[in-house]
mmCIF file of C-alpha atoms in Angstrom:
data_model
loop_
_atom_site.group_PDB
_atom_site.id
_atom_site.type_symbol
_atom_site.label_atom_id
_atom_site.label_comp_id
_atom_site.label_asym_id
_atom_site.label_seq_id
_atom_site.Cartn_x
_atom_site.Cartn_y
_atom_site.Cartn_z
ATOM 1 C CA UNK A 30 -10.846 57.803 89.873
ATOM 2 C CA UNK A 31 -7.895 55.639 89.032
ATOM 3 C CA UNK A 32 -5.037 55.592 91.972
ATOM 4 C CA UNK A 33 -1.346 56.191 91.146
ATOM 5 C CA UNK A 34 1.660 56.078 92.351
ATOM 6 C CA UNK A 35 2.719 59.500 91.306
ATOM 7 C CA UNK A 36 -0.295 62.008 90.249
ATOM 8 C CA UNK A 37 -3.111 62.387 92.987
ATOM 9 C CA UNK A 38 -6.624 63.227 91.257
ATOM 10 C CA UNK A 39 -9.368 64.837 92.765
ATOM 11 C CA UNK A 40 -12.479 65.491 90.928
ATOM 12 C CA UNK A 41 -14.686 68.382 92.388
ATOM 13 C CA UNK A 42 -18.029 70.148 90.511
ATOM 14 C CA UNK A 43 -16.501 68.496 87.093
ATOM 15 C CA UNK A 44 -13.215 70.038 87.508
ATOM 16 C CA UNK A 45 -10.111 67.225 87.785
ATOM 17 C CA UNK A 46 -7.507 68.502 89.495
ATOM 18 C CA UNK A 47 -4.202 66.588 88.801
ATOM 19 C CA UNK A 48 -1.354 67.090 90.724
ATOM 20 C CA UNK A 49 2.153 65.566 90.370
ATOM 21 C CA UNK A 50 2.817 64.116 93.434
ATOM 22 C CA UNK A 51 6.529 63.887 93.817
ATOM 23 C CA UNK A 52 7.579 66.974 95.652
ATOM 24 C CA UNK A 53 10.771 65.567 97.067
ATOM 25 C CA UNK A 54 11.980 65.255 93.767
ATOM 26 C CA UNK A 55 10.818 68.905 92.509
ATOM 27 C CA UNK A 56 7.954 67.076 90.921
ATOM 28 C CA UNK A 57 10.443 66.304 88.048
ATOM 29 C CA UNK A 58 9.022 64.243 85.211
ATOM 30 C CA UNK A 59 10.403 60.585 85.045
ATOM 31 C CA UNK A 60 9.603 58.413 82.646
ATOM 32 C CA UNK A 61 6.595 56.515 85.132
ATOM 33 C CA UNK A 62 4.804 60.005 85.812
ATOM 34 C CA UNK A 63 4.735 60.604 82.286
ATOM 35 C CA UNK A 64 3.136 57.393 81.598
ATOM 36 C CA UNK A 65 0.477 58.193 84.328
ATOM 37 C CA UNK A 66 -0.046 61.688 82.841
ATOM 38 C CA UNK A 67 -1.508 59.466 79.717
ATOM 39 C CA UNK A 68 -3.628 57.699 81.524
ATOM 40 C CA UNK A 69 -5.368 60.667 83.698
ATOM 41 C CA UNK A 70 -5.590 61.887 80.286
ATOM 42 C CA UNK A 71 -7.373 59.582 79.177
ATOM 43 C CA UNK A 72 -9.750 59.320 81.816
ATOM 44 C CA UNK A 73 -10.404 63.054 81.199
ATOM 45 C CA UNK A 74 -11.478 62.106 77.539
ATOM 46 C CA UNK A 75 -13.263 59.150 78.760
ATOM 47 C CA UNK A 76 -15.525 60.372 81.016
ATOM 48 C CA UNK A 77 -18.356 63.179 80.333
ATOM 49 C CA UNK A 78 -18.686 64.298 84.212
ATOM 50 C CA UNK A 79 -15.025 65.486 83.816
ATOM 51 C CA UNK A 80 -15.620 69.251 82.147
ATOM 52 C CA UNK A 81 -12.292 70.884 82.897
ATOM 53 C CA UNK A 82 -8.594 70.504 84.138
ATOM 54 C CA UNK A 83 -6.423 71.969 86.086
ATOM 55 C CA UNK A 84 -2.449 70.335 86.422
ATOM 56 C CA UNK A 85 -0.409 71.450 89.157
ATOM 57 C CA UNK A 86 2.660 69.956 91.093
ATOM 58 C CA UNK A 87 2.544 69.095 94.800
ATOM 59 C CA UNK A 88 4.089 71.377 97.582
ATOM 60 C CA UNK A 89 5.069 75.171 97.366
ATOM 61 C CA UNK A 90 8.660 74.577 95.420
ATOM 62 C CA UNK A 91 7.896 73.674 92.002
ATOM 63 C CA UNK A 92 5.346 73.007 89.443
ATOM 64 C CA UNK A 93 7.428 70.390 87.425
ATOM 65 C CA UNK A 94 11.500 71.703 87.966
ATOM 66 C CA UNK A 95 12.173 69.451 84.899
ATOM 67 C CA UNK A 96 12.775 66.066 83.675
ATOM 68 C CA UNK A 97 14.757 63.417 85.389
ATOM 69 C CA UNK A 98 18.492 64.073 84.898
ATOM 70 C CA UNK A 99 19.204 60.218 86.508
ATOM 71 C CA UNK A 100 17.417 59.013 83.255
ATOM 72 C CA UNK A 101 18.075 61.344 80.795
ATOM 73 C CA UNK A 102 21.932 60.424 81.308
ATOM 74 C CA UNK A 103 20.940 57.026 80.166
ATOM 75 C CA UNK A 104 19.704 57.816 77.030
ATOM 76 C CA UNK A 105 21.403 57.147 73.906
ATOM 77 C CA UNK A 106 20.614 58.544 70.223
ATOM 78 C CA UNK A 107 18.023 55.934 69.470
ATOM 79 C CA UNK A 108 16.088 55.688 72.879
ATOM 80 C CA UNK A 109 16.290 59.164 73.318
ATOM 81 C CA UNK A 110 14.546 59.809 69.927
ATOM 82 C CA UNK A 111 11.670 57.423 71.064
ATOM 83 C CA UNK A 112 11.629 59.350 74.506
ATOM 84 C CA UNK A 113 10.869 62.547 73.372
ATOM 85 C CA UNK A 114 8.022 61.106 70.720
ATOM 86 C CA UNK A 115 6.598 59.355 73.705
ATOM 87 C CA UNK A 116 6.432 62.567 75.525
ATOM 88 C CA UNK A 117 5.198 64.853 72.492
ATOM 89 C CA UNK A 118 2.373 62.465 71.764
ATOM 90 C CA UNK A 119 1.556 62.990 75.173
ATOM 91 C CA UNK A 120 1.640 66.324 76.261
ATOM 92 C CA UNK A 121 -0.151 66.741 72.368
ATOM 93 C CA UNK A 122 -3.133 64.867 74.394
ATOM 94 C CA UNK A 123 -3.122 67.685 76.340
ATOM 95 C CA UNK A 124 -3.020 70.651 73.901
ATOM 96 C CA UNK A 125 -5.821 68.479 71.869
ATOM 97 C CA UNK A 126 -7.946 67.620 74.554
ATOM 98 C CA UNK A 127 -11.757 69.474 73.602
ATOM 99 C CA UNK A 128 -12.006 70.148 77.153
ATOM 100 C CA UNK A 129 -10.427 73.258 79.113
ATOM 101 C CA UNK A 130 -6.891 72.316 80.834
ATOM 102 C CA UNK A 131 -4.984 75.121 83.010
ATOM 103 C CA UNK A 132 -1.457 74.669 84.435
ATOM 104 C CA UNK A 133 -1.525 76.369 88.115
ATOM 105 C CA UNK A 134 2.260 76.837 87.869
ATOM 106 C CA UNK A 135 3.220 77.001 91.443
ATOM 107 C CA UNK A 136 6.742 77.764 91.433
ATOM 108 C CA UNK A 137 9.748 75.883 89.183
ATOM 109 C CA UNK A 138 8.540 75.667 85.600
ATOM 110 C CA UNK A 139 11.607 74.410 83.764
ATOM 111 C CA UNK A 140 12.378 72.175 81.012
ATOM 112 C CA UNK A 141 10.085 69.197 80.541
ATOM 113 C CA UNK A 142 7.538 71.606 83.685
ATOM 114 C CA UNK A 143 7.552 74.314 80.785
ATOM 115 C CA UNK A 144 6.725 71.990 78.136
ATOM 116 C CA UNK A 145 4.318 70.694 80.513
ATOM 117 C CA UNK A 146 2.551 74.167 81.014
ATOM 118 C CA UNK A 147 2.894 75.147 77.645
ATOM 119 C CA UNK A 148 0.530 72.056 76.354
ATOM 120 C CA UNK A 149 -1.954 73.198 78.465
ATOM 121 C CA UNK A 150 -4.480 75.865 77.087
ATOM 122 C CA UNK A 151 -3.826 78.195 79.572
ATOM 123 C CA UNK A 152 -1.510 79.179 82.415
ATOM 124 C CA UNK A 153 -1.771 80.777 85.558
ATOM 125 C CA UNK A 154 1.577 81.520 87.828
ATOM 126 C CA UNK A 155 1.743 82.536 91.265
ATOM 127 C CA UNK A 156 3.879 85.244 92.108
ATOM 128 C CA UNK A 157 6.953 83.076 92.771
ATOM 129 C CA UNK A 158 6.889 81.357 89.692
ATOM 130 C CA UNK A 159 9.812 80.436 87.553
ATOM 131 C CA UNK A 160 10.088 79.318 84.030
ATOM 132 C CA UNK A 161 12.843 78.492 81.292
ATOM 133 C CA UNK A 162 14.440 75.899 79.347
ATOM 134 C CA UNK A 163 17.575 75.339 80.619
ATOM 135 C CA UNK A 164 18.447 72.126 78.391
ATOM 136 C CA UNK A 165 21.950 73.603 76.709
ATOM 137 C CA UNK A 166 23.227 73.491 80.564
ATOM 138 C CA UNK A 167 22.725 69.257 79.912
ATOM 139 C CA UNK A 168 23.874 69.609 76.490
ATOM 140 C CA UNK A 169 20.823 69.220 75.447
ATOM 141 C CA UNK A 170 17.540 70.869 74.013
ATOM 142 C CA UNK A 171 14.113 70.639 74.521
ATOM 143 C CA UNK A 172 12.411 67.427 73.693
ATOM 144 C CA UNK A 173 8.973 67.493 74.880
ATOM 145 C CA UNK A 174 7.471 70.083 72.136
ATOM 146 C CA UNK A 175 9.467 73.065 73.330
ATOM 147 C CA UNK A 176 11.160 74.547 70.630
ATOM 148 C CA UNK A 177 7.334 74.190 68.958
ATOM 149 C CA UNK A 178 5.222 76.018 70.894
ATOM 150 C CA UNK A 179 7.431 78.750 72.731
ATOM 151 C CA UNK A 180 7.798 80.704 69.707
ATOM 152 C CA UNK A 181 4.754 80.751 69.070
ATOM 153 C CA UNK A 182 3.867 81.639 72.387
ATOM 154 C CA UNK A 183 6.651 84.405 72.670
ATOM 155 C CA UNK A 184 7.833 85.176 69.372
ATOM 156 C CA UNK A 185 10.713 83.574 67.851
ATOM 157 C CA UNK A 186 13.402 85.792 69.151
ATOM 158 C CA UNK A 187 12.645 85.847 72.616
ATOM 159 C CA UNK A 188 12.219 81.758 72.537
ATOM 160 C CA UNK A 189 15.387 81.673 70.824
ATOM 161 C CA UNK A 190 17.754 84.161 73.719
ATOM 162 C CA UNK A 191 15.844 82.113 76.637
ATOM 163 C CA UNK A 192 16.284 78.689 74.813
ATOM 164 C CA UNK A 193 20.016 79.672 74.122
ATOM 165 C CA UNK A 194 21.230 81.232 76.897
ATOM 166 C CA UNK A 195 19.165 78.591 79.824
ATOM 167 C CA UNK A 196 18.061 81.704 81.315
ATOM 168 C CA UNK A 197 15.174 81.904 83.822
ATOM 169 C CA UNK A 198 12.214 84.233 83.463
ATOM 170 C CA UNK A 199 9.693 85.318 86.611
ATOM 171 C CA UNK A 200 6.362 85.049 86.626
ATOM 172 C CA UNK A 201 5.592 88.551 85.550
ATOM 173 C CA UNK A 202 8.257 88.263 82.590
ATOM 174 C CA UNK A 203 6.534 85.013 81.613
ATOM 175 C CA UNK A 204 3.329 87.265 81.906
ATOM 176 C CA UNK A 205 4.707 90.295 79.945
ATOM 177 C CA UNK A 206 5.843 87.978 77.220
ATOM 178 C CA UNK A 207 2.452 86.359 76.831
ATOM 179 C CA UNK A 208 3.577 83.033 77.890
ATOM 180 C CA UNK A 209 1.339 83.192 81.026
ATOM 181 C CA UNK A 210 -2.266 84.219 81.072
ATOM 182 C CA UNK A 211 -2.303 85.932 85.222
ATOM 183 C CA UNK A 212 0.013 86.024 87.497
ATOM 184 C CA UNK A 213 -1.615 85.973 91.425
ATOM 185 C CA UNK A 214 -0.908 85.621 94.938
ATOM 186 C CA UNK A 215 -0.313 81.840 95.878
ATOM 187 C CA UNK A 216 -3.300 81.870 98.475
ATOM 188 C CA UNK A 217 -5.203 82.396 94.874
ATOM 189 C CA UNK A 218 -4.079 80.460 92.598
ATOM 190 C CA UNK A 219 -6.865 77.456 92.650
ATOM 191 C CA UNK A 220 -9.611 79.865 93.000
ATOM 192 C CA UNK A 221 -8.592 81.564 90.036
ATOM 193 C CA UNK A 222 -8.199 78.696 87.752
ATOM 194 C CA UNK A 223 -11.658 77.224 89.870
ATOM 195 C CA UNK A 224 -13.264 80.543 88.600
ATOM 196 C CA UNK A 225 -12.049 80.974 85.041
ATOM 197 C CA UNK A 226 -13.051 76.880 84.490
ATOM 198 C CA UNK A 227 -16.359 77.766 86.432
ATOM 199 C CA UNK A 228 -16.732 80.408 83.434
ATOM 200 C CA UNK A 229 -15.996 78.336 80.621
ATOM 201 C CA UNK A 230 -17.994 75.696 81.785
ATOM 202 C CA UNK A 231 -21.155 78.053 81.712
ATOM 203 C CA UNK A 232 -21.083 77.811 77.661
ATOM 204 C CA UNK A 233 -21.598 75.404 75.208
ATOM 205 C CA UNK A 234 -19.125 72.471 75.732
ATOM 206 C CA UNK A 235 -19.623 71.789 71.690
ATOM 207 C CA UNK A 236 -17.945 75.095 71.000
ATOM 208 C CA UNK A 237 -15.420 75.195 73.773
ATOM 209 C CA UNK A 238 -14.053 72.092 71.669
ATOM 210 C CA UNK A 239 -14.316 73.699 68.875
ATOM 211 C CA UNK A 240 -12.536 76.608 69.752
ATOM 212 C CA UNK A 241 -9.759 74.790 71.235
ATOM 213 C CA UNK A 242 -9.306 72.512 67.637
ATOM 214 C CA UNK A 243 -9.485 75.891 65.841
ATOM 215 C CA UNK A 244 -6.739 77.935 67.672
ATOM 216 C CA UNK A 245 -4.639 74.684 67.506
ATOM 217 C CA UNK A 246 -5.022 74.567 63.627
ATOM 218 C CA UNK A 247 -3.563 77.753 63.174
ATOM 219 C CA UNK A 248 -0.306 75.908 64.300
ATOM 220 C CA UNK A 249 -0.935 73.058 62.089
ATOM 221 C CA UNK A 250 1.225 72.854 58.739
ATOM 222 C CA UNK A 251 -1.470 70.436 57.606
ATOM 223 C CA UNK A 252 -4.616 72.170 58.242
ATOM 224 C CA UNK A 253 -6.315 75.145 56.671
ATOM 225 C CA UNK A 254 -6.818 76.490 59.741
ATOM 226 C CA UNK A 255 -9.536 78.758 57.939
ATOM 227 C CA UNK A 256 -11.823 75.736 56.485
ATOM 228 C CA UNK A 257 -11.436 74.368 60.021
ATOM 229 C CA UNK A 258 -12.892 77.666 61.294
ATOM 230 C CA UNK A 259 -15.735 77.093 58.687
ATOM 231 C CA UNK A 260 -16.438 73.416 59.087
ATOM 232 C CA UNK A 261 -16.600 73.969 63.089
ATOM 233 C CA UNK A 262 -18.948 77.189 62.795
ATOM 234 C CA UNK A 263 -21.237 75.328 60.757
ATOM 235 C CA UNK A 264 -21.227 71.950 63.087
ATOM 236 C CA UNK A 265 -22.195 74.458 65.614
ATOM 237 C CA UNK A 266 -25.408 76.080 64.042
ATOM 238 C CA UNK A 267 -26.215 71.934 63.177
ATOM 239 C CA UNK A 268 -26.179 71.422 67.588
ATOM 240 C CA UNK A 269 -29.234 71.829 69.817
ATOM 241 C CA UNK A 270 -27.008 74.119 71.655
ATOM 242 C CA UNK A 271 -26.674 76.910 68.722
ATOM 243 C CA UNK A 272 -30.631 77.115 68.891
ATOM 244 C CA UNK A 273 -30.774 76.909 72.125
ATOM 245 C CA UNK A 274 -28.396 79.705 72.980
ATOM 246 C CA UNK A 275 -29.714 82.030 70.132
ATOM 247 C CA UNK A 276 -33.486 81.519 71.792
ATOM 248 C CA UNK A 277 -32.122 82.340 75.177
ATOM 249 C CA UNK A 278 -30.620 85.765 73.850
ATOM 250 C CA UNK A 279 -33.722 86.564 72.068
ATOM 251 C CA UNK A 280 -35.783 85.625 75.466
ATOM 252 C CA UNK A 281 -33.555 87.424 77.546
ATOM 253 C CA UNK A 282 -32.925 84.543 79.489
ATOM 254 C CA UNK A 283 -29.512 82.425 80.669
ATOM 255 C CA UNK A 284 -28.845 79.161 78.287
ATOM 256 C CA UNK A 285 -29.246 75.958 79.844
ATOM 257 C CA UNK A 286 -26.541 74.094 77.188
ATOM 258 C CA UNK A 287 -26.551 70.256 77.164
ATOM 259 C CA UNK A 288 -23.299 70.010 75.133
ATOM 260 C CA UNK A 289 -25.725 68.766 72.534
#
């Protein structure tokens, strides 16, 4: 693994663990840490022993508790244009990536930390968690993909009271709204995410990717998400896998899948 000055990685049983490493600032996202969230990325589509992710932010306080206000204030119309297409592209590595990536949201989710989680495929929250998108306190609005994928996550009137009004939800609100997938005790957040990657990791890696560029074409202006559907169901029964998971049902036995 690659050292840096603000993520640590740790790569156990195929699952990379990334963790923003800059609690004394609430883990916020400046402008370096987003650059090294590229790069981790990239190893994670590099390198086959990586199967699954799971982003968190270091101590008990706050997942990511936003971007960097210090640099944000610096920003004028034409930098701040190509700072939030810097950080779309990125985070869109995340919410692309054909491997499994869950945001263990372990307390402040807001702003750029909410983007952050929302790229992510899935989401689990302790029970302290926070999350909103207070920009319109800055005078400002989401830049990182928010206004995208919280609607579609929520429904467009919620997004639009919580993007509005700056308001912070809890973890069970986030839950209730669909924006988080469980919501458990902080001693268990790692195992769960440990467990439901585990899972996931037990099935063909061919259609996990699959999946993952399927549900993301329904969001797609560009893409029949339908003849995606189609296309991918058909590269699967073309895979060693599909005939070797079909044998395994009819022989009453567990698949051994090669991501093949």
């Amino acid at each position: 693994m690659d050292t840096y000055e603000n993520l640590l990685l740790n790569l156990q049983e195929g699952i990379l663990t990334i963790t923003i490493n800059r609690a004394d600032k609430m883990n916020a996202l400046n402008i370096d840490t987003v650059r090294e969230i590229k790069a981790a990325m990239q190893q994670v589509y590099d390198d086959a022993t990586i199967k699954g992710v799971i982003i968190t932010g270091a101590g008990a306080k706050a997942f990511v508790a936003g971007a960097d206000i210090a640099e944000i204030a610096e920003l004028s119309e034409v930098n701040a244009r190509n700072f939030a297409e810097r950080g779309q592209e990125i985070f869109s590595m995340i919410e692309q990536c054909n491997k499994p990536v869950i945001a263990a949201v372990n307390g402040f989710a807001l702003g750029g930390g909410c983007e952050l989680a929302m790229a992510c495929h899935m989401r689990v929250a302790t029970t302290s968690a926070k999350f909103g998108q207070p920009e319109v306190n800055l005078g400002l609005i989401p830049g990182y993909g928010g206004t995208q994928r919280l609607p579609l996550l929520i429904g467009r009137g919620k997004a639009m009271e919580l993007m509005m009004t700056g308001d912070m939800i809890t973890a069970e609100e986030a839950k209730a709204l669909g924006l988080v997938n469980h919501v458990v005790a902080p001693e268990e957040l790692f195992t769960t995410c440990e467990a439901i990657l585990q899972k996931i990791m037990g099935k063909a890696p061919l259609a996990i990717g699959l999946v993952i560029e399927c549900v993301n074409a329904v969001f797609d202006k560009e893409e029949n998400g339908f003849q995606t559907e189609a296309n991918s169901f058909a590269r699967c029964c073309a895979s060693e896998d599909f005939i070797e998971g079909t044998n395994a049902f009819l022989e009453k036995r567990k698949p051994a899948f090669r991501g093949l």
